[in-house]
Short mmCIF file of C-alpha atoms in Angstrom, two decimals:
data_model
loop_
_atom_site.label_atom_id
_atom_site.label_comp_id
_atom_site.label_asym_id
_atom_site.label_seq_id
_atom_site.Cartn_x
_atom_site.Cartn_y
_atom_site.Cartn_z
CA MET A 18 -14.39 -19.09 19.76
CA ALA A 19 -12.17 -19.36 16.79
CA LEU A 20 -13.31 -19.48 12.98
CA ASN A 21 -13.32 -23.27 12.17
CA LEU A 22 -10.64 -22.89 9.24
CA LEU A 23 -9.62 -25.79 7.20
CA SER A 24 -5.89 -27.39 6.98
CA PRO A 25 -3.51 -25.99 5.13
CA ALA A 26 -3.74 -28.40 2.60
CA ASP A 27 -6.91 -27.40 1.76
CA ILE A 28 -6.49 -23.80 1.92
CA ASN A 29 -3.50 -24.14 -0.82
CA SER A 30 -6.27 -26.06 -3.29
CA ILE A 31 -9.04 -23.06 -2.80
CA SER A 32 -9.82 -22.24 -6.51
CA PHE A 33 -9.55 -18.23 -6.17
CA LEU A 34 -6.06 -19.21 -5.26
CA TYR A 35 -5.13 -21.58 -8.29
CA THR A 36 -2.11 -19.13 -9.31
CA THR A 37 -0.59 -20.91 -12.43
CA LYS A 38 -0.84 -20.26 -15.78
CA SER A 39 -2.94 -22.98 -17.44
CA ASN A 40 -6.24 -22.47 -18.33
CA HIS A 41 -7.64 -25.73 -17.30
CA THR A 42 -10.90 -26.49 -14.93
CA LEU A 43 -10.13 -25.05 -11.25
CA PRO A 44 -10.57 -27.13 -8.22
CA LYS A 45 -13.13 -26.88 -5.84
CA PHE A 46 -12.47 -25.55 -2.26
CA PRO A 47 -14.11 -27.33 -0.19
CA GLY A 48 -15.02 -24.65 1.82
CA GLY A 49 -17.22 -23.26 -1.03
CA PHE A 50 -14.77 -20.79 -1.79
CA SER A 51 -14.56 -20.73 -5.70
CA LEU A 52 -14.04 -17.59 -7.35
CA ARG A 53 -12.56 -18.43 -10.53
CA ARG A 54 -10.47 -16.67 -12.56
CA LYS A 55 -11.08 -13.27 -14.24
CA ASP A 56 -11.45 -14.69 -17.75
CA CYS A 57 -14.40 -13.99 -20.51
CA GLY A 58 -18.24 -15.26 -19.92
CA ARG A 59 -20.68 -14.82 -17.27
CA VAL A 60 -20.60 -15.51 -13.39
CA TYR A 61 -24.11 -15.91 -12.13
CA GLY A 62 -25.73 -14.32 -14.76
CA ARG A 63 -23.45 -11.50 -14.85
CA ARG A 64 -21.01 -10.42 -17.39
CA VAL A 65 -17.18 -10.52 -15.99
CA GLN A 66 -14.83 -8.29 -18.87
CA CYS A 67 -11.69 -9.66 -19.30
CA SER A 68 -9.06 -7.29 -18.58
CA ALA A 69 -7.74 -6.72 -21.81
CA GLN A 70 -7.59 -2.82 -21.57
CA PRO A 71 -6.74 -2.57 -17.79
CA PRO A 72 -6.19 1.27 -16.79
CA PRO A 73 -2.87 2.25 -17.88
CA PRO A 74 -0.15 1.95 -15.40
CA ALA A 75 1.76 4.51 -13.32
CA TRP A 76 5.23 3.94 -14.88
CA PRO A 77 5.50 1.31 -17.64
CA GLY A 78 7.95 -0.49 -17.05
CA ARG A 79 10.35 2.87 -17.22
CA ALA A 80 10.87 5.91 -15.51
CA VAL A 81 12.49 9.30 -17.48
CA ALA A 82 12.15 12.75 -16.56
CA GLU A 83 10.10 14.99 -19.09
CA PRO A 84 12.36 17.25 -20.77
CA ASN A 85 10.26 20.28 -19.52
CA SER A 86 9.18 19.61 -16.17
CA ARG A 87 7.74 22.26 -14.14
CA THR A 88 9.94 24.61 -11.96
CA TRP A 89 9.47 26.93 -9.12
CA ASP A 90 11.33 29.66 -7.44
CA GLY A 91 12.71 28.89 -4.31
CA PRO A 92 12.19 25.51 -2.20
CA LYS A 93 9.71 23.24 -3.53
CA PRO A 94 6.24 23.68 -2.49
CA ILE A 95 4.72 21.07 -1.00
CA SER A 96 1.18 20.07 0.77
CA VAL A 97 1.02 17.03 3.61
CA VAL A 98 -2.26 14.99 4.31
CA GLY A 99 -1.75 13.29 7.21
CA SER A 100 0.60 14.93 9.04
CA THR A 101 0.89 13.89 11.96
CA GLY A 102 1.33 10.28 11.27
CA SER A 103 4.29 8.26 10.78
CA ILE A 104 4.73 9.55 6.43
CA GLY A 105 4.08 13.22 7.74
CA THR A 106 6.46 13.33 10.24
CA GLN A 107 9.11 12.01 8.75
CA THR A 108 8.44 14.03 5.36
CA LEU A 109 8.62 17.17 7.93
CA ASP A 110 12.25 15.80 9.58
CA ILE A 111 13.61 15.87 5.89
CA VAL A 112 12.18 19.71 5.17
CA ALA A 113 13.40 20.58 8.12
CA GLU A 114 16.31 19.52 7.28
CA ASN A 115 16.28 20.87 3.59
CA PRO A 116 14.84 24.00 4.10
CA GLU A 117 16.77 25.36 1.02
CA LYS A 118 14.82 22.36 -1.01
CA PHE A 119 11.53 22.22 0.14
CA ARG A 120 9.12 24.35 2.08
CA VAL A 121 5.32 23.16 3.64
CA VAL A 122 2.41 25.41 2.22
CA ALA A 123 -0.55 23.07 3.85
CA LEU A 124 -0.85 20.72 6.57
CA ALA A 125 -3.94 18.00 7.29
CA ALA A 126 -3.68 16.19 9.91
CA GLY A 127 -6.61 14.00 11.66
CA SER A 128 -6.93 14.31 15.28
CA ASN A 129 -3.56 15.16 17.18
CA VAL A 130 -4.24 18.89 17.73
CA THR A 131 -0.77 19.21 19.85
CA LEU A 132 1.54 17.51 17.08
CA LEU A 133 -0.31 19.26 14.32
CA ALA A 134 0.64 22.86 16.11
CA ASP A 135 3.69 22.39 16.75
CA GLN A 136 4.46 21.74 13.26
CA VAL A 137 2.26 24.51 12.17
CA ARG A 138 4.74 26.41 14.41
CA THR A 139 7.92 25.37 12.74
CA PHE A 140 7.14 25.54 9.03
CA LYS A 141 3.96 27.91 9.04
CA PRO A 142 1.88 26.44 6.66
CA GLN A 143 -0.76 28.48 4.79
CA LEU A 144 -3.54 26.21 5.30
CA VAL A 145 -4.14 23.92 7.89
CA ALA A 146 -6.83 21.14 8.05
CA VAL A 147 -7.77 18.89 11.27
CA ARG A 148 -10.49 15.63 10.39
CA ASP A 149 -11.92 15.58 13.78
CA GLU A 150 -14.14 18.73 13.14
CA SER A 151 -14.99 18.61 17.29
CA LEU A 152 -11.56 19.66 17.18
CA ILE A 153 -11.25 22.81 15.76
CA ASP A 154 -11.80 25.15 18.90
CA GLU A 155 -8.91 22.94 20.29
CA LEU A 156 -6.52 23.96 17.53
CA LYS A 157 -7.51 27.24 17.16
CA GLU A 158 -6.70 27.38 21.19
CA ALA A 159 -3.22 25.79 20.80
CA LEU A 160 -2.31 28.10 18.00
CA THR A 161 -3.16 31.55 20.12
CA ASP A 162 0.36 31.87 20.61
CA VAL A 163 1.02 31.74 16.91
CA GLU A 164 1.64 35.03 15.15
CA GLU A 165 0.92 34.11 11.50
CA LYS A 166 -1.75 32.22 11.96
CA PRO A 167 -2.89 29.65 9.40
CA GLU A 168 -6.08 29.30 7.71
CA ILE A 169 -8.26 26.74 9.76
CA ILE A 170 -10.51 24.94 7.40
CA PRO A 171 -12.30 21.52 9.60
CA GLY A 172 -13.44 18.02 8.04
CA GLU A 173 -13.53 16.09 5.37
CA GLN A 174 -12.80 18.90 2.98
CA GLY A 175 -10.35 20.89 4.87
CA VAL A 176 -7.91 17.47 3.91
CA ILE A 177 -9.27 18.15 0.43
CA GLU A 178 -8.34 22.08 0.11
CA VAL A 179 -5.39 20.85 1.51
CA ALA A 180 -4.94 18.74 -0.56
CA ARG A 181 -5.24 20.52 -3.52
CA HIS A 182 -3.79 23.75 -2.02
CA PRO A 183 -2.95 26.46 -5.59
CA ASP A 184 0.73 27.05 -4.19
CA ALA A 185 1.44 23.06 -3.75
CA VAL A 186 3.36 21.38 -6.49
CA SER A 187 3.74 18.04 -4.80
CA VAL A 188 1.33 16.78 -2.50
CA ILE A 189 2.60 13.71 0.35
CA THR A 190 -0.28 10.78 1.03
CA GLY A 191 0.10 9.84 4.85
CA ILE A 192 -3.46 9.19 4.97
CA VAL A 193 -4.48 5.16 5.80
CA GLY A 194 -7.18 3.29 4.33
CA CYS A 195 -9.62 4.75 1.61
CA ALA A 196 -9.98 8.09 3.59
CA GLY A 197 -7.24 9.18 1.61
CA LEU A 198 -8.74 8.54 -2.17
CA LYS A 199 -10.99 11.72 -2.21
CA PRO A 200 -8.07 14.20 -1.13
CA THR A 201 -5.65 12.37 -3.41
CA VAL A 202 -8.52 12.41 -5.97
CA ALA A 203 -8.70 16.42 -5.32
CA ALA A 204 -5.17 16.99 -5.49
CA ILE A 205 -4.85 14.67 -8.86
CA GLU A 206 -7.45 16.75 -10.58
CA ALA A 207 -5.72 19.78 -9.30
CA GLY A 208 -2.51 19.06 -10.92
CA LYS A 209 -0.39 18.05 -8.28
CA ASP A 210 2.12 15.68 -8.32
CA ILE A 211 1.52 13.03 -5.97
CA ALA A 212 3.96 11.46 -3.51
CA LEU A 213 2.63 7.72 -2.75
CA ALA A 214 2.67 6.52 0.59
CA ASN A 215 -1.30 5.59 0.66
CA LYS A 216 -1.58 1.81 -0.61
CA GLU A 217 -5.64 2.29 -1.06
CA THR A 218 -4.70 4.51 -3.93
CA LEU A 219 -3.62 1.97 -6.32
CA ILE A 220 -4.94 -0.81 -4.61
CA ALA A 221 -8.63 -0.22 -4.30
CA GLY A 222 -8.71 2.88 -6.79
CA GLY A 223 -6.24 1.60 -9.37
CA PRO A 224 -8.97 1.64 -11.84
CA PHE A 225 -10.30 4.71 -11.60
CA VAL A 226 -7.45 6.96 -10.70
CA LEU A 227 -5.06 5.93 -13.09
CA PRO A 228 -6.94 7.00 -15.50
CA LEU A 229 -7.71 10.15 -14.21
CA ALA A 230 -3.77 10.91 -13.42
CA HIS A 231 -2.77 10.53 -17.30
CA LYS A 232 -5.81 12.86 -17.75
CA HIS A 233 -4.21 15.66 -15.66
CA ASN A 234 -0.40 14.71 -16.25
CA VAL A 235 0.16 13.89 -13.02
CA LYS A 236 3.34 11.69 -11.77
CA ILE A 237 2.38 9.23 -9.15
CA LEU A 238 5.91 8.42 -6.71
CA PRO A 239 6.24 5.47 -5.12
CA ALA A 240 6.88 6.85 -1.01
CA ASP A 241 6.92 3.13 0.14
CA SER A 242 10.76 1.28 0.22
CA GLU A 243 9.71 -1.69 -2.12
CA HIS A 244 8.17 -0.19 -4.95
CA SER A 245 10.38 2.82 -4.43
CA ALA A 246 13.30 0.43 -5.36
CA ILE A 247 11.91 -0.64 -8.18
CA PHE A 248 10.90 2.93 -9.28
CA GLN A 249 14.75 3.88 -8.79
CA CYS A 250 16.05 0.56 -10.84
CA ILE A 251 13.81 1.87 -13.68
CA GLN A 252 15.44 4.62 -13.81
CA GLY A 253 16.47 5.39 -17.95
CA LEU A 254 15.23 1.65 -19.14
CA PRO A 255 14.58 1.85 -23.00
CA GLU A 256 10.41 1.21 -23.69
CA GLY A 257 9.69 -2.69 -22.95
CA ALA A 258 12.85 -3.81 -21.02
CA LEU A 259 11.67 -4.46 -17.97
CA ARG A 260 11.13 -8.33 -18.15
CA ARG A 261 9.93 -9.26 -14.11
CA ILE A 262 9.85 -7.63 -10.70
CA ILE A 263 11.04 -8.88 -7.74
CA LEU A 264 9.62 -7.97 -4.18
CA THR A 265 11.58 -8.82 -0.74
CA ALA A 266 9.86 -9.74 2.26
CA SER A 267 11.34 -10.57 5.69
CA GLY A 268 9.03 -12.97 6.13
CA GLY A 269 7.61 -11.41 9.97
CA ALA A 270 7.38 -12.55 12.73
CA PHE A 271 6.41 -16.36 11.71
CA ARG A 272 9.56 -16.96 9.14
CA ASP A 273 11.15 -19.84 10.76
CA TRP A 274 7.95 -20.91 12.12
CA PRO A 275 7.20 -24.60 11.00
CA VAL A 276 3.21 -24.54 9.48
CA ASN A 277 1.82 -26.51 12.11
CA LYS A 278 2.65 -24.59 14.75
CA LEU A 279 0.95 -21.32 13.18
CA LYS A 280 -2.08 -22.94 14.67
CA ASP A 281 -1.28 -21.82 18.27
CA VAL A 282 -0.19 -18.07 17.59
CA LYS A 283 -0.93 -15.46 20.10
CA VAL A 284 -1.17 -11.85 19.30
CA ALA A 285 2.41 -11.07 20.96
CA ASP A 286 3.45 -13.62 18.88
CA ALA A 287 2.56 -12.11 15.62
CA LEU A 288 3.60 -8.39 16.99
CA LYS A 289 7.43 -9.83 17.78
CA HIS A 290 9.04 -8.53 13.52
CA PRO A 291 12.52 -9.85 13.79
CA ASN A 292 13.99 -6.65 12.56
CA TRP A 293 12.09 -3.77 13.53
CA ASN A 294 8.95 -2.16 15.76
CA MET A 295 6.07 -1.06 13.63
CA GLY A 296 2.14 -0.42 13.87
CA LYS A 297 0.71 -3.43 15.19
CA LYS A 298 -1.81 -3.65 11.44
CA ILE A 299 1.55 -3.67 9.47
CA THR A 300 3.45 -5.74 11.60
CA VAL A 301 0.37 -8.48 11.66
CA ASP A 302 0.69 -8.10 7.70
CA SER A 303 4.29 -9.26 7.42
CA ALA A 304 3.58 -11.83 9.81
CA THR A 305 0.72 -13.32 6.93
CA LEU A 306 2.93 -11.48 4.40
CA PHE A 307 -0.58 -9.97 3.27
CA ASN A 308 1.93 -6.38 2.95
CA LYS A 309 3.43 -8.60 0.44
CA GLY A 310 0.84 -9.76 -1.38
CA LEU A 311 -1.11 -6.20 -1.44
CA GLU A 312 2.12 -5.39 -2.47
CA VAL A 313 1.75 -7.25 -5.81
CA ILE A 314 -1.17 -5.56 -6.85
CA GLU A 315 0.31 -1.92 -6.07
CA ALA A 316 3.77 -3.31 -8.60
CA HIS A 317 0.93 -4.38 -11.26
CA TYR A 318 -0.67 -1.16 -11.18
CA LEU A 319 2.28 1.05 -11.16
CA PHE A 320 4.35 -0.66 -13.49
CA GLY A 321 2.50 -2.48 -15.97
CA ALA A 322 4.27 -5.83 -15.22
CA GLU A 323 1.55 -8.84 -15.94
CA TYR A 324 1.33 -10.39 -12.48
CA ASP A 325 2.79 -13.67 -13.72
CA ASP A 326 5.91 -11.65 -14.08
CA ILE A 327 5.88 -10.15 -10.23
CA GLU A 328 7.71 -12.83 -7.69
CA ILE A 329 8.27 -12.14 -4.14
CA VAL A 330 11.11 -13.47 -2.62
CA ILE A 331 11.75 -13.95 1.06
CA HIS A 332 14.96 -11.66 1.95
CA PRO A 333 15.21 -11.23 5.71
CA GLN A 334 17.60 -9.19 6.17
CA SER A 335 15.54 -6.30 4.80
CA ILE A 336 18.64 -4.87 3.02
CA ILE A 337 17.89 -4.96 -0.26
CA HIS A 338 14.55 -3.77 -1.17
CA SER A 339 13.16 -4.87 -4.32
CA MET A 340 14.36 -5.78 -7.68
CA VAL A 341 13.71 -5.92 -11.21
CA GLU A 342 14.98 -8.36 -13.79
CA THR A 343 15.40 -6.79 -17.63
CA LYS A 344 14.99 -8.49 -20.62
CA ASP A 345 18.49 -9.21 -20.72
CA SER A 346 18.42 -11.43 -17.77
CA SER A 347 20.26 -8.47 -15.93
CA VAL A 348 19.13 -7.26 -12.38
CA LEU A 349 19.20 -4.85 -11.06
CA ALA A 350 18.84 -3.71 -7.39
CA GLN A 351 18.21 -0.89 -4.82
CA LEU A 352 19.77 -1.39 -1.81
CA GLY A 353 20.25 0.54 1.91
CA TRP A 354 19.38 0.51 5.39
CA PRO A 355 15.95 0.06 6.53
CA ASP A 356 14.65 3.33 6.69
CA MET A 357 11.36 4.90 5.27
CA ARG A 358 13.17 8.76 4.86
CA LEU A 359 14.69 7.40 1.89
CA PRO A 360 12.21 6.09 -0.29
CA ILE A 361 10.21 9.58 0.54
CA LEU A 362 12.82 11.99 0.22
CA TYR A 363 13.10 10.25 -3.82
CA THR A 364 9.03 10.91 -4.33
CA MET A 365 9.97 14.91 -3.45
CA SER A 366 13.20 15.02 -5.16
CA TRP A 367 12.75 13.43 -8.09
CA PRO A 368 14.33 13.06 -10.83
CA ASP A 369 17.03 14.79 -9.11
CA ARG A 370 18.82 13.68 -6.18
CA ILE A 371 20.02 15.42 -2.68
CA TYR A 372 23.01 14.95 -0.69
CA CYS A 373 22.46 13.54 2.84
CA SER A 374 24.41 14.30 5.77
CA GLU A 375 26.32 10.93 6.95
CA ILE A 376 24.92 11.95 10.70
CA THR A 377 21.63 11.01 9.73
CA TRP A 378 21.15 9.05 7.29
CA PRO A 379 24.33 6.35 7.73
CA ARG A 380 25.89 4.93 4.75
CA LEU A 381 25.60 1.15 3.82
CA ASP A 382 28.47 -0.51 5.11
CA LEU A 383 28.28 -4.07 2.94
CA CYS A 384 31.75 -5.73 4.35
CA LYS A 385 30.02 -4.41 7.94
CA LEU A 386 26.62 -6.16 7.42
CA GLY A 387 29.19 -9.84 6.11
CA SER A 388 25.65 -12.17 4.11
CA LEU A 389 22.73 -11.43 2.38
CA THR A 390 20.43 -14.19 1.73
CA PHE A 391 16.81 -15.16 0.12
CA LYS A 392 14.50 -17.91 -0.19
CA THR A 393 11.54 -19.19 -1.78
CA PRO A 394 8.59 -18.31 0.52
CA ASP A 395 6.19 -21.02 1.76
CA ASN A 396 2.50 -20.46 -0.13
CA VAL A 397 0.96 -22.91 2.34
CA LYS A 398 2.42 -20.75 5.40
CA TYR A 399 1.70 -17.81 3.37
CA PRO A 400 -1.91 -18.15 1.80
CA SER A 401 -2.27 -14.62 1.46
CA MET A 402 0.17 -14.53 -1.26
CA ASP A 403 -2.52 -16.55 -3.66
CA LEU A 404 -5.28 -14.96 -2.81
CA ALA A 405 -3.84 -11.60 -3.32
CA TYR A 406 -2.48 -13.09 -6.99
CA ALA A 407 -5.78 -14.46 -7.39
CA ALA A 408 -7.75 -11.15 -6.19
CA GLY A 409 -5.36 -9.17 -8.69
CA ARG A 410 -6.21 -11.09 -11.51
CA ALA A 411 -9.75 -10.58 -11.10
CA GLY A 412 -9.94 -6.77 -11.14
CA GLY A 413 -11.78 -4.16 -10.63
CA THR A 414 -13.16 -3.90 -6.78
CA MET A 415 -11.76 -7.10 -5.91
CA THR A 416 -8.51 -5.76 -4.56
CA GLY A 417 -9.83 -2.95 -2.79
CA VAL A 418 -12.82 -5.64 -0.93
CA LEU A 419 -9.49 -7.57 -0.19
CA SER A 420 -7.71 -5.22 1.26
CA ALA A 421 -10.59 -4.02 3.42
CA ALA A 422 -11.49 -7.26 4.39
CA ASN A 423 -7.57 -7.70 5.31
CA GLU A 424 -7.76 -4.72 7.67
CA ARG A 425 -10.29 -6.13 9.57
CA ALA A 426 -9.87 -9.65 10.06
CA VAL A 427 -6.70 -7.99 11.33
CA GLU A 428 -8.09 -5.66 13.71
CA MET A 429 -10.56 -8.92 14.66
CA PHE A 430 -7.12 -10.65 15.39
CA ILE A 431 -5.54 -8.09 17.61
CA ASP A 432 -9.02 -7.85 19.20
CA GLU A 433 -8.50 -11.58 20.03
CA LYS A 434 -12.28 -11.96 18.26
CA ILE A 435 -10.86 -14.31 15.48
CA SER A 436 -7.55 -16.91 15.71
CA TYR A 437 -4.57 -16.00 13.11
CA LEU A 438 -5.29 -18.53 11.05
CA ASP A 439 -8.84 -17.22 10.40
CA ILE A 440 -7.55 -14.20 9.03
CA PHE A 441 -6.90 -15.84 5.95
CA LYS A 442 -10.43 -17.14 6.02
CA VAL A 443 -12.19 -14.25 6.63
CA VAL A 444 -10.22 -12.51 3.16
CA GLU A 445 -11.34 -15.83 1.71
CA LEU A 446 -14.98 -15.67 2.86
CA THR A 447 -15.08 -11.87 2.26
CA CYS A 448 -13.58 -12.25 -1.44
CA ASP A 449 -15.95 -14.92 -2.13
CA LYS A 450 -19.12 -13.14 -1.00
CA HIS A 451 -18.08 -10.35 -3.50
CA ARG A 452 -17.27 -12.46 -7.17
CA VAL A 453 -21.29 -11.37 -7.92
CA GLU A 454 -21.14 -7.75 -7.25
CA LEU A 455 -17.29 -7.35 -9.12
CA VAL A 456 -17.23 -4.22 -10.48
CA ASP A 457 -14.57 -3.92 -13.43
CA THR A 458 -14.62 -0.09 -13.97
CA PRO A 459 -15.63 1.48 -10.41
CA ASN A 460 -15.82 4.67 -10.07
CA LEU A 461 -15.05 6.85 -6.63
CA GLU A 462 -17.95 5.95 -5.20
CA GLU A 463 -18.17 2.02 -5.93
CA ILE A 464 -14.67 2.10 -4.70
CA VAL A 465 -15.34 3.91 -1.57
CA HIS A 466 -18.58 1.68 -0.84
CA TYR A 467 -17.51 -1.76 -1.45
CA ASP A 468 -14.50 -0.87 0.63
CA LEU A 469 -17.35 -0.59 3.67
CA TRP A 470 -19.12 -3.43 2.15
CA ALA A 471 -16.46 -5.48 2.45
CA ARG A 472 -15.37 -4.53 6.35
CA GLU A 473 -18.87 -4.74 6.88
CA TYR A 474 -19.02 -8.24 6.05
CA ALA A 475 -15.79 -9.18 7.10
CA SER A 476 -17.23 -8.19 10.54
CA SER A 477 -20.22 -10.13 10.36
CA LEU A 478 -18.91 -13.52 10.08
CA VAL A 479 -20.07 -15.42 12.86
CA HIS A 480 -18.10 -18.34 14.35
CA THR A 481 -19.59 -21.51 15.16
CA SER A 482 -17.85 -24.60 16.40
CA GLY A 483 -17.58 -27.25 14.41
CA ARG A 484 -18.46 -25.10 11.36
CA SER A 485 -17.11 -22.69 8.90
CA PRO A 486 -18.29 -19.26 9.20
CA VAL A 487 -21.59 -17.97 7.84
CA PRO A 488 -22.74 -14.62 7.51
CA ALA A 489 -24.54 -13.02 11.06
#
């Protein structure tokens, strides 16, 4: 039985979702969700600090390569954390095509021993890790025919050692979820530049990770297409030139659906992305637009833009990957076919550009494409946007809770335990519950703790006929 979600009109009036710039009293949500914006004062007797000193952004609205950047002999040495996943395999495709530019010194995988063994044969890393310790014997058996066997370290410690391998200059972080946080922190502490494909690193860990990166003079280079587009557009901008960030979104499976049909959505409907085939989680996030809301938070941490200066635009063709507006009103955009290899490649080669074959990297033909269109996203259809902006303004651990609650809600939806619209309700209630324990400047342990707490709390929400969800 589905949760008894409020109507779209009620959803749009949630005070936590209130995103205008004014400071008047926020309206009370009839379901009880009234998380206020992060103003100075006290919430339930607990001091909540203003974000007067937010963590320093990875790139403060501009990207300039340091004149005395690091150099190395021969191909650039890299480590890949999450080598058997989508990001990892695409990264290794790039290495295979450019052996004179890159070489792999360490690989870490989760449980796909067969693919990992194939990668070891091809790229000959010095160190290999498999997170599932029970698979170590299977991995060793799969590598019996390999002459130059790598060192193998099992479990999370092995993944950490791959991330901070002494020979690596850059680390590609492709592990999904908070499991990628500790390896990323280890890499930063070891002075490795980060090719960032793990959203939780900044969405959940931004308040802790960004000061750490600045302390160790480490570059965090965005590997997802939207933030890579922004990063490419701010190359060489003078200080203070960035005025606005414009994130483009495909709109997902329901961009052409009327709002009143969303109550009837089935899992199969949400998994029909109009542009491409992806995994179930990201396809549902594209349908709800939670993916874009999370990208707003990530853009804030990466580029230092205020939330009022980050905008979402529906762009059905997915050719413009994002845009920036400068102070003189010029708009700069990065265009290309939807291909994750391009942003991954740029994180690996920056500040250089690498020539790519037209056979494996088709060039964009605008005349063949025809037209590019845009429209404003509907906040009633996509309440996730307002949830994300409000969580971002709350700051601290709230953004990680938002992300973890959404991940669990999507799992429950895919398992047909809740309805499509209940995804928003589960996230809303979890964020509301967390407001009394929000930590403004969390350490790593607190970040991981509240990630786990959010998943457990979201799972505990039971659905009863005729009532809003309540804790089990």
